[in-house]
Amino acid sequence: MGPDGAVTGHTAVEQRLITAVAAGEFLDLADEEDRGIRASVIRDLVRGRLVDDPDPRGVRLRRGVIEGRIDLQKVVSDIWLELTDCDLLGGVSLRDARIAGFVATGCRIERSVDAQRVHTRVFDVRRSTVTGGTVSLRDAQIGELVCDGARVENPAGFAADASNARIESRASFGDGFTATGAIGLIGARIGGELRFSGARLTNDSGPALVADRLQVGQSIWFDEGFTATADSGEGAVRLVAANIGGNVYCNGARMENRSGPALLGDAVQIDGDLSFRRGFTVEAASEDGAVRLRDARIGGELSCTGARLTNTGGTALYATGLHVGGIAYLSGMTASSTGARGTLHLRNAVIGSDLSCHSTTLRNSTGPALVADRLTVGGRAYLYGLVASGGGGQAVLDLSGTHIEGEISLDVRTVQRTGLNVGKLVALDGLTYRGLPREMPLQDWLAMLRDRTPGYAAQPYQQLAAAYRAAGHDHDARAILIAQRRDQLRRAEPSRSARLWGRLTGLVLGYGYQSWRALVLLLVTLVAAVTLSVAGGEQGGLARKATAAAAAAPCTTIEHVGVGLDLGTPLLKTGARDQCQPTDTTTGRVLTVAGWVFQLLAWTLATLFIAGFTSAVRKT
């Protein structure tokens, strides 16, 4: 120092900063003409070389112009660096540094911020603008990361990259944070919450956010005002194999991708809820889905109430193998797509509680609306009020092999095929559920199984009949099984002989479920035989058998009735035919032939009754 106490070699404004650091004061240069401070002075102050006993509050400067690059590479210091509304003309290097804290609030940083492997309690660049380079925090260890309202630009690559960083508490990119270029959080670990509320991410040459294998101890917020726009086959927002200890909120967010998925969350693990509510909007052009959650695990609820998903190249929500621990609320959402995978694809998914698709609108111009084959639902399934349309050769709703632990509420009156009034509407082969199905009456269910399924299948009828039988509605159960047999004969392409046999048993036995029909026909046969026998006997068609003692004589009416009973029943024998026999007249000959016919009918009907009673003719 000189004799007057000034540090030699520094400008007046630099000396003022040195004095402020020694006194623990904040230096504000807002009204000064000379605001220039060399970056080397900042470095020396942080290193503790210009002040013997610096105040713990550190270097605090407002509206300064830092000339040159602040180089704190490998610096170890307990001194804070806090810059407010400053111009950092050469950027900052904190690579491998260990400092108490770095705060650059509202600053304009013209080159990159290199903070790889930095160790600091706070890294805060809120409302700052970084142009011409990346904010790199790769492998950093930070207590708290704050980027709220900041603007970072690097269209050629990562605008901000905190891959493999360790952040003890929270990381915040909210309140109008804007990024042109990718945000990288690959393999990062965040002990608290991660917030992107109100952020705007844009990348025209890749994903907007890459957070594969990210670990977050609490929740992630992509809620109101968040937008992510990308042009990438790898997704706009990537959470592949991420592990989230709390909830993921996407309420009111908007995600767009011109050439791939908007949200890619394959194998993501979310311990809490995943919420796509309050107008969550997705637009994509991808065969892999607009929102892709293949093999994802959600410990709580999945809620899509009010969401709007659009994919011009494939499915809207692709979630094969998804596991949801709680309720899956898909009610009130609107989704449109193209392709054979369907608008909602839930193949092999597991829903721990209820599945609700009430008042949901699904549209697919070239494929099914809902693909949920081999889906497992731990509670009830609400599929009524579902407005769905689909095209192509597949069923609009595919529930084949789906297992529902509770009741099913299904109504297909608002489900239709694009451009067709009839055809494949719903695939139900293998669908199982408990209790009676709701929302549609039995006759509508039978009409759906008969006319709107891809082909004949026994299982849907058997499941429906079992449900009605368990509820004590045996009459309805038999009606279902009869409808099944009719459908089988109509659509299962049986042989000609099998079709004829089926028609016969349907007429006589109700396909084995109404064996009383055979008894009624047997009674009709008996009445016809008695009537014909009495009428024919009165016309001389019957006479007593001639003997050596007496010539042939007319039979009595009682004998006529006995002959009819002998002809019309297979086992009952009155003995009348031994005494009263057909004459050799035209009437007698008619009675003889008719007797053969009545005997054949009686034995046939009796045999069919026994077969029907013992279920020998039933087909499943």
XYZ file of C-alpha atoms in Angstrom:
620
model
C 0.000 0.000 0.000
C 1.036 3.594 -0.488
C 1.458 6.143 2.309
C -2.184 7.267 1.958
C -3.447 3.669 2.304
C -4.483 3.258 -1.350
C -3.658 0.083 -3.164
C -1.329 0.925 -5.961
C -2.032 -0.152 -9.563
C -5.822 0.061 -9.349
C -8.253 2.585 -10.735
C -10.386 4.701 -8.481
C -13.479 2.560 -8.971
C -11.480 -0.596 -8.349
C -10.131 0.918 -5.147
C -13.658 1.740 -4.063
C -14.616 -1.920 -4.584
C -11.627 -3.078 -2.540
C -12.583 -0.719 0.271
C -16.228 -1.928 0.133
C -15.131 -5.558 0.451
C -13.019 -4.707 3.479
C -15.959 -2.900 5.107
C -18.611 -5.439 4.132
C -20.452 -2.828 2.055
C -22.394 -3.050 -1.195
C -20.867 -0.959 -4.023
C -23.504 0.527 -6.339
C -22.172 2.119 -9.526
C -25.573 2.921 -11.040
C -24.931 6.664 -11.124
C -21.252 6.503 -12.014
C -19.728 7.277 -15.387
C -16.718 5.069 -14.793
C -18.047 1.597 -14.050
C -15.252 -0.520 -15.516
C -13.492 -3.085 -13.308
C -10.905 -5.526 -14.525
C -11.762 -9.205 -14.139
C -8.348 -9.808 -12.537
C -9.352 -7.541 -9.632
C -12.436 -9.680 -9.032
C -10.227 -12.777 -9.045
C -7.767 -11.264 -6.536
C -10.595 -10.171 -4.261
C -12.159 -13.635 -4.205
C -8.765 -15.146 -3.506
C -8.342 -12.765 -0.552
C -5.172 -11.152 -1.941
C -6.312 -7.502 -1.850
C -7.928 -7.365 1.601
C -6.225 -8.766 4.657
C -9.470 -9.419 6.526
C -12.388 -9.422 4.019
C -15.892 -9.153 5.424
C -17.837 -12.479 5.315
C -20.410 -10.850 3.047
C -17.822 -10.964 0.268
C -17.626 -9.081 -3.039
C -20.904 -7.250 -3.709
C -21.198 -5.046 -6.767
C -24.063 -3.461 -8.720
C -24.057 -2.030 -12.250
C -20.388 -2.665 -12.768
C -18.795 -3.513 -16.110
C -16.387 -6.419 -15.750
C -13.705 -6.184 -18.389
C -12.282 -9.538 -19.406
C -13.195 -13.019 -18.264
C -13.633 -13.648 -14.568
C -11.261 -16.545 -14.105
C -11.773 -18.388 -10.840
C -10.683 -21.743 -12.167
C -9.464 -23.983 -9.314
C -9.801 -21.138 -6.826
C -10.487 -22.182 -3.246
C -12.127 -19.418 -1.214
C -14.699 -18.727 1.484
C -15.580 -15.371 -0.083
C -18.914 -14.852 -1.847
C -19.119 -13.232 -5.265
C -22.397 -11.328 -5.713
C -22.925 -9.292 -8.890
C -26.186 -7.453 -9.611
C -27.142 -5.896 -12.968
C -23.512 -6.062 -14.105
C -22.074 -6.570 -17.570
C -19.669 -9.513 -17.738
C -18.021 -8.916 -21.056
C -15.843 -12.012 -21.004
C -18.013 -14.514 -19.164
C -17.037 -16.520 -16.098
C -14.912 -19.580 -15.389
C -15.554 -21.439 -12.145
C -14.206 -24.759 -13.330
C -12.936 -26.896 -10.420
C -13.386 -23.944 -8.052
C -14.473 -24.182 -4.417
C -16.150 -20.963 -3.391
C -18.810 -19.977 -0.875
C -21.320 -18.757 -3.438
C -21.767 -17.261 -6.909
C -24.644 -14.859 -7.514
C -25.120 -12.992 -10.805
C -28.568 -11.402 -10.612
C -29.847 -9.516 -13.662
C -26.432 -9.559 -15.296
C -25.552 -9.603 -18.999
C -22.962 -12.292 -19.652
C -21.565 -12.219 -23.164
C -19.624 -15.459 -23.144
C -19.998 -18.874 -21.528
C -20.236 -19.622 -17.838
C -17.942 -22.591 -17.260
C -18.693 -24.014 -13.822
C -17.848 -27.641 -14.402
C -17.056 -29.470 -11.179
C -17.570 -26.310 -9.136
C -18.282 -26.706 -5.400
C -20.468 -23.936 -4.011
C -23.340 -23.421 -1.628
C -25.324 -21.255 -4.076
C -25.218 -20.803 -7.822
C -27.689 -18.056 -8.692
C -28.029 -16.449 -12.140
C -31.657 -15.319 -11.870
C -32.787 -12.746 -14.470
C -29.359 -12.844 -16.109
C -28.768 -13.182 -19.850
C -26.078 -15.465 -21.198
C -25.336 -15.193 -24.912
C -22.697 -16.772 -27.069
C -22.004 -19.820 -24.924
C -23.181 -22.471 -22.487
C -23.863 -22.333 -18.795
C -22.016 -25.518 -17.932
C -22.489 -27.098 -14.514
C -21.482 -30.626 -15.431
C -20.368 -32.662 -12.422
C -20.867 -29.634 -10.169
C -21.746 -29.900 -6.487
C -24.127 -27.126 -5.522
C -26.248 -26.466 -2.483
C -28.958 -24.524 -4.353
C -29.312 -23.753 -8.063
C -31.428 -20.743 -9.067
C -31.950 -19.719 -12.699
C -35.379 -18.075 -12.423
C -36.062 -15.545 -15.155
C -32.666 -16.098 -16.752
C -32.157 -16.184 -20.500
C -29.588 -18.529 -22.015
C -28.855 -18.916 -25.700
C -26.806 -21.512 -27.488
C -28.755 -22.741 -30.532
C -25.919 -25.033 -31.597
C -25.940 -27.180 -28.433
C -26.651 -27.052 -24.722
C -27.775 -23.654 -23.496
C -27.423 -24.913 -19.921
C -25.934 -28.238 -18.942
C -26.006 -29.619 -15.407
C -25.525 -33.249 -16.334
C -24.218 -35.402 -13.491
C -24.433 -32.428 -11.143
C -25.246 -32.929 -7.452
C -27.638 -30.318 -6.066
C -28.387 -30.697 -2.386
C -31.653 -28.768 -2.162
C -33.662 -27.304 -5.027
C -33.029 -26.402 -8.648
C -35.257 -23.733 -10.170
C -35.598 -22.723 -13.827
C -38.924 -20.900 -13.425
C -40.583 -17.498 -13.569
C -39.912 -16.810 -17.225
C -36.641 -18.694 -17.616
C -35.937 -18.820 -21.366
C -33.584 -21.148 -23.177
C -32.685 -21.355 -26.847
C -30.878 -24.657 -27.154
C -31.041 -27.754 -24.983
C -31.174 -27.925 -21.193
C -29.154 -30.891 -19.941
C -29.839 -32.688 -16.647
C -28.590 -36.119 -17.664
C -27.783 -38.161 -14.588
C -28.166 -35.162 -12.293
C -29.173 -35.621 -8.647
C -31.373 -33.034 -6.983
C -32.212 -33.501 -3.310
C -35.236 -31.181 -3.264
C -37.645 -30.044 -5.969
C -37.024 -29.179 -9.614
C -39.087 -26.276 -10.902
C -39.731 -25.179 -14.488
C -42.925 -23.213 -13.804
C -43.307 -20.532 -16.456
C -40.135 -21.552 -18.326
C -39.896 -21.406 -22.130
C -37.565 -23.918 -23.769
C -36.860 -23.944 -27.499
C -34.518 -26.051 -29.576
C -34.724 -26.315 -33.362
C -32.005 -28.964 -33.635
C -32.707 -31.409 -30.801
C -34.590 -31.940 -27.531
C -35.479 -28.927 -25.410
C -34.845 -30.760 -22.118
C -32.695 -33.868 -21.745
C -33.057 -35.356 -18.263
C -32.380 -39.065 -18.761
C -31.553 -40.846 -15.475
C -32.326 -37.686 -13.518
C -32.937 -38.220 -9.794
C -35.135 -35.755 -7.905
C -35.888 -36.185 -4.220
C -39.138 -34.223 -4.288
C -41.443 -33.008 -7.081
C -40.954 -31.646 -10.596
C -43.058 -28.687 -11.720
C -43.725 -28.207 -15.441
C -46.924 -26.322 -14.702
C -48.615 -23.081 -15.708
C -46.818 -21.201 -18.468
C -44.237 -23.889 -19.194
C -43.589 -24.445 -22.898
C -41.132 -26.750 -24.629
C -40.715 -26.655 -28.403
C -38.354 -28.922 -30.301
C -37.645 -30.520 -33.635
C -36.147 -33.858 -32.696
C -36.853 -37.547 -33.105
C -35.526 -37.989 -29.553
C -38.337 -36.019 -27.921
C -38.908 -32.445 -26.767
C -38.837 -33.215 -23.017
C -36.939 -36.364 -22.053
C -37.296 -38.083 -18.677
C -36.119 -41.528 -19.736
C -35.322 -43.736 -16.715
C -35.613 -40.720 -14.398
C -36.440 -41.298 -10.729
C -38.755 -38.774 -9.073
C -39.369 -38.994 -5.327
C -42.495 -36.791 -5.371
C -45.026 -35.724 -7.998
C -44.651 -34.523 -11.574
C -46.956 -31.617 -12.383
C -47.580 -30.692 -16.017
C -50.833 -28.811 -15.423
C -51.393 -26.182 -18.072
C -48.041 -26.870 -19.756
C -47.516 -26.996 -23.514
C -45.082 -29.320 -25.278
C -44.512 -29.449 -29.036
C -42.267 -31.482 -31.292
C -42.334 -31.303 -35.051
C -40.580 -34.617 -35.656
C -40.860 -36.787 -32.538
C -42.530 -37.297 -29.161
C -43.349 -34.226 -27.105
C -42.782 -35.988 -23.760
C -40.582 -39.091 -23.650
C -40.749 -40.838 -20.284
C -39.867 -44.477 -20.954
C -39.066 -46.360 -17.722
C -39.526 -43.230 -15.618
C -40.106 -43.920 -11.906
C -42.458 -41.469 -10.148
C -43.187 -42.205 -6.505
C -46.102 -39.765 -6.370
C -48.647 -38.566 -8.966
C -48.273 -37.664 -12.625
C -50.635 -34.815 -13.451
C -51.561 -33.626 -16.976
C -54.446 -31.350 -16.023
C -55.894 -27.886 -16.657
C -55.374 -27.764 -20.394
C -52.061 -29.601 -20.644
C -51.435 -29.464 -24.399
C -49.240 -31.669 -26.536
C -48.639 -31.550 -30.284
C -46.342 -34.017 -31.984
C -45.638 -35.856 -35.209
C -44.198 -39.197 -34.146
C -44.846 -42.904 -34.636
C -43.624 -43.370 -31.049
C -46.429 -41.313 -29.501
C -47.004 -37.708 -28.491
C -46.645 -38.653 -24.810
C -44.655 -41.858 -24.391
C -44.600 -43.670 -21.042
C -43.491 -47.160 -22.007
C -42.764 -49.286 -18.897
C -43.153 -46.207 -16.687
C -43.933 -46.649 -12.969
C -46.239 -44.183 -11.216
C -46.719 -44.838 -7.521
C -49.714 -42.532 -7.111
C -52.334 -41.350 -9.584
C -52.236 -40.571 -13.296
C -54.522 -37.668 -14.123
C -55.211 -36.370 -17.638
C -58.411 -34.459 -16.895
C -58.690 -31.601 -19.372
C -55.570 -32.584 -21.335
C -55.382 -32.137 -25.116
C -53.076 -34.500 -27.001
C -52.563 -34.359 -30.765
C -50.283 -36.521 -32.889
C -50.340 -36.344 -36.659
C -47.960 -39.273 -37.040
C -48.989 -41.869 -34.449
C -50.584 -42.528 -31.082
C -51.420 -39.736 -28.635
C -50.538 -41.561 -25.385
C -48.295 -44.611 -25.791
C -48.059 -46.353 -22.423
C -47.507 -50.049 -23.020
C -46.322 -51.728 -19.817
C -47.292 -48.690 -17.697
C -47.815 -49.325 -13.961
C -50.018 -46.910 -11.998
C -50.376 -47.531 -8.277
C -53.561 -45.502 -7.827
C -56.377 -44.255 -10.038
C -55.892 -43.473 -13.726
C -58.065 -40.441 -14.496
C -58.322 -40.190 -18.272
C -61.708 -38.475 -18.004
C -62.390 -35.255 -19.830
C -59.322 -35.434 -22.045
C -59.283 -34.948 -25.811
C -56.843 -36.892 -27.961
C -56.460 -37.380 -31.699
C -54.027 -39.560 -33.603
C -53.405 -41.793 -36.599
C -52.124 -45.326 -36.998
C -52.669 -48.890 -35.867
C -51.336 -48.400 -32.324
C -54.400 -46.398 -31.362
C -55.041 -43.011 -29.804
C -54.569 -44.358 -26.268
C -52.256 -47.364 -26.108
C -52.380 -49.185 -22.749
C -51.335 -52.691 -23.776
C -50.068 -54.757 -20.806
C -50.544 -51.780 -18.497
C -51.448 -52.230 -14.823
C -53.770 -49.790 -13.022
C -53.771 -50.372 -9.261
C -57.171 -48.797 -8.636
C -59.923 -47.447 -10.933
C -59.678 -46.544 -14.610
C -61.892 -43.644 -15.650
C -62.464 -42.654 -19.273
C -65.765 -40.886 -18.681
C -66.463 -37.969 -21.076
C -63.199 -38.607 -22.921
C -62.936 -37.849 -26.647
C -60.659 -40.064 -28.750
C -60.250 -39.785 -32.509
C -58.173 -41.851 -34.906
C -58.611 -41.541 -38.645
C -56.751 -44.748 -39.573
C -56.795 -47.023 -36.526
C -58.360 -47.803 -33.138
C -59.217 -45.203 -30.522
C -58.302 -47.313 -27.471
C -55.876 -50.249 -27.396
C -56.039 -51.783 -23.925
C -55.525 -55.474 -24.596
C -54.153 -57.400 -21.608
C -54.708 -54.352 -19.393
C -55.150 -55.067 -15.669
C -57.369 -52.776 -13.587
C -57.350 -53.281 -9.823
C -60.661 -51.464 -9.268
C -63.533 -50.441 -11.508
C -63.437 -49.379 -15.153
C -65.592 -46.456 -16.306
C -65.887 -46.520 -20.086
C -69.214 -44.769 -20.559
C -69.691 -41.339 -22.067
C -66.620 -42.158 -24.142
C -66.797 -40.370 -27.492
C -64.534 -42.418 -29.726
C -64.077 -42.837 -33.457
C -61.659 -45.029 -35.350
C -60.866 -46.226 -38.841
C -58.950 -48.994 -40.523
C -59.543 -52.703 -40.058
C -59.209 -52.893 -36.263
C -61.858 -52.518 -33.574
C -62.328 -48.974 -32.291
C -62.037 -50.195 -28.674
C -59.729 -53.151 -28.021
C -60.317 -54.665 -24.571
C -59.323 -58.208 -25.445
C -57.625 -60.011 -22.584
C -58.296 -57.138 -20.181
C -58.846 -58.081 -16.524
C -60.916 -55.812 -14.301
C -61.075 -56.664 -10.603
C -64.220 -54.592 -10.080
C -67.244 -53.652 -12.152
C -67.195 -52.368 -15.702
C -69.335 -49.487 -16.944
C -69.311 -49.673 -20.732
C -71.452 -47.847 -23.272
C -70.637 -47.957 -26.983
C -73.527 -45.797 -28.149
C -71.082 -42.898 -28.603
C -68.428 -45.040 -30.288
C -68.322 -45.156 -34.066
C -66.210 -46.132 -37.021
C -65.015 -43.376 -39.319
C -67.009 -43.457 -42.537
C -68.871 -46.652 -41.590
C -72.107 -47.272 -39.745
C -71.442 -50.940 -39.006
C -68.433 -53.168 -38.514
C -65.821 -53.866 -35.906
C -66.503 -51.636 -32.946
C -65.194 -53.353 -29.813
C -62.953 -56.385 -29.199
C -63.900 -58.148 -25.950
C -62.503 -61.660 -26.231
C -60.804 -62.428 -22.918
C -62.304 -59.450 -21.036
C -63.081 -60.381 -17.423
C -64.783 -58.361 -14.699
C -66.841 -58.707 -11.529
C -70.539 -58.087 -11.124
C -73.058 -57.050 -13.725
C -71.858 -54.640 -16.419
C -73.404 -51.200 -16.122
C -74.685 -48.415 -18.361
C -76.019 -50.662 -21.186
C -79.064 -52.977 -20.817
C -78.626 -56.675 -21.518
C -80.181 -56.538 -24.977
C -77.724 -53.836 -26.029
C -74.841 -55.947 -24.720
C -76.050 -58.924 -26.742
C -76.472 -56.769 -29.844
C -72.922 -55.456 -29.366
C -71.489 -58.971 -29.018
C -73.446 -60.167 -32.023
C -72.993 -57.299 -34.465
C -70.081 -55.084 -33.405
C -67.247 -57.452 -32.459
C -64.525 -58.607 -34.891
C -65.772 -62.209 -34.912
C -67.471 -64.901 -32.881
C -65.869 -65.633 -29.523
C -67.376 -67.751 -26.760
C -65.658 -66.095 -23.791
C -67.524 -62.742 -23.785
C -70.853 -64.565 -23.723
C -69.684 -66.962 -21.023
C -68.378 -64.078 -18.894
C -71.649 -62.188 -19.256
C -73.747 -65.277 -18.472
C -71.641 -66.058 -15.405
C -72.136 -62.502 -14.132
C -75.922 -62.739 -14.478
C -76.029 -66.210 -12.975
C -73.960 -65.051 -9.985
C -76.462 -62.233 -9.484
C -79.336 -64.745 -9.430
C -80.674 -63.921 -12.912
C -80.783 -67.470 -14.281
C -83.347 -66.626 -16.946
C -81.113 -63.881 -18.375
C -78.099 -66.183 -18.184
C -79.901 -68.756 -20.339
C -80.900 -66.044 -22.823
C -77.222 -65.013 -23.101
C -76.101 -68.570 -23.784
C -78.800 -69.013 -26.398
C -77.623 -65.809 -28.085
C -74.083 -67.177 -27.980
C -75.099 -70.380 -29.802
C -76.925 -68.414 -32.457
C -73.885 -66.214 -32.993
C -71.674 -69.276 -33.188
C -73.832 -70.809 -35.915
C -73.902 -67.494 -37.779
C -70.246 -66.418 -37.618
C -68.090 -69.402 -36.633
C -68.437 -71.003 -40.112
C -69.623 -74.474 -38.989
C -70.094 -77.310 -41.454
C -73.441 -77.797 -43.151
C -74.331 -80.733 -40.948
C -73.331 -78.827 -37.805
C -75.449 -75.876 -38.897
C -78.473 -78.128 -39.525
C -78.002 -79.864 -36.174
C -77.688 -76.491 -34.489
C -80.891 -75.239 -36.031
C -82.713 -78.381 -34.975
C -81.505 -78.209 -31.376
C -82.233 -74.486 -31.325
C -85.833 -75.080 -32.353
C -86.444 -78.119 -30.178
C -84.225 -77.441 -27.131
C -83.188 -73.794 -27.224
C -79.650 -75.113 -27.885
C -79.878 -77.248 -24.743
C -80.812 -74.385 -22.434
C -84.603 -74.745 -22.832
C -85.206 -78.490 -22.853
C -88.858 -77.873 -21.901
C -89.398 -77.098 -25.580
C -89.013 -80.813 -26.378
C -91.696 -81.686 -23.823
C -94.057 -79.133 -25.365
C -93.438 -80.562 -28.840
C -93.888 -84.075 -27.465
C -97.253 -83.018 -26.036
C -98.205 -81.486 -29.395
C -97.239 -84.760 -31.072
C -99.354 -86.703 -28.601
C -102.381 -84.458 -29.148
C -101.961 -84.705 -32.926
C -101.701 -88.509 -32.753
C -104.845 -88.826 -30.607
C -106.746 -86.371 -32.816
C -105.759 -88.183 -36.009
C -106.519 -91.581 -34.506
C -110.020 -90.566 -33.348
C -110.826 -88.837 -36.659
C -109.480 -91.694 -38.739
C -111.222 -94.309 -36.590
C -114.566 -92.589 -37.081
C -113.962 -92.783 -40.872
C -113.408 -96.523 -40.723
C -109.663 -96.426 -40.575
C -109.574 -98.584 -37.402
C -111.360 -101.859 -36.632
C -111.177 -104.656 -34.096
C -108.963 -107.520 -35.070
C -111.014 -110.416 -36.495
C -110.944 -113.740 -34.597
C -112.270 -117.232 -35.179
C -115.228 -116.424 -32.946
C -116.039 -112.937 -34.215
C -115.696 -110.895 -37.393
C -113.947 -107.517 -37.552
C -115.978 -104.712 -35.929
C -115.555 -100.931 -35.502
C -113.479 -99.734 -32.522
C -114.920 -97.575 -29.788
C -113.883 -93.989 -29.224
C -111.970 -95.008 -26.103
C -110.032 -97.481 -28.205
C -109.351 -94.754 -30.787
C -107.859 -92.579 -28.038
C -105.759 -95.492 -26.774
C -104.343 -96.069 -30.265
C -103.416 -92.345 -30.453
C -101.700 -92.535 -27.066
C -99.730 -95.579 -28.214
C -98.624 -93.723 -31.371
C -97.764 -90.378 -29.717
C -95.727 -91.577 -26.736
C -92.486 -93.561 -26.851
C -92.986 -95.586 -23.660
C -96.697 -95.476 -22.727
C -98.603 -98.548 -24.005
C -102.357 -98.908 -23.442
C -102.705 -102.180 -25.368
C -105.341 -100.633 -27.632
C -103.298 -101.303 -30.768
C -103.389 -105.044 -30.045
C -107.180 -105.006 -30.348
C -107.778 -102.097 -32.687
C -105.779 -102.016 -35.924
C -105.767 -99.995 -39.179
C -108.101 -101.321 -41.861
C -107.193 -101.986 -45.478
C -108.752 -98.745 -46.567
C -107.237 -95.449 -47.664
C -107.885 -94.005 -44.209
C -106.369 -97.051 -42.580
C -103.286 -96.846 -44.711
C -102.895 -93.136 -43.832
C -103.159 -94.043 -40.157
C -100.483 -96.703 -40.602
C -97.982 -94.258 -42.171
C -98.879 -91.547 -39.673
C -98.256 -93.985 -36.869
C -94.730 -94.552 -38.066
C -94.131 -90.801 -38.245
C -95.582 -90.188 -34.787
C -93.494 -92.945 -33.278
C -90.327 -91.525 -34.833
C -91.148 -88.014 -33.628
C -91.976 -89.216 -30.155
C -88.731 -91.147 -29.759
C -86.703 -88.319 -31.294
C -88.223 -85.683 -29.016
C -87.813 -87.844 -25.956
C -84.171 -88.518 -26.799
C -83.496 -84.807 -27.421
C -85.144 -83.886 -24.139
C -82.863 -86.243 -22.243
C -79.820 -84.944 -24.136
C -80.806 -81.356 -23.430
C -81.546 -82.032 -19.794
C -78.097 -83.577 -19.342
C -76.393 -80.728 -21.328
C -75.123 -83.152 -23.957
C -76.031 -80.835 -26.858
C -74.721 -77.553 -25.438
C -71.876 -75.848 -27.261
C -69.575 -73.157 -25.866
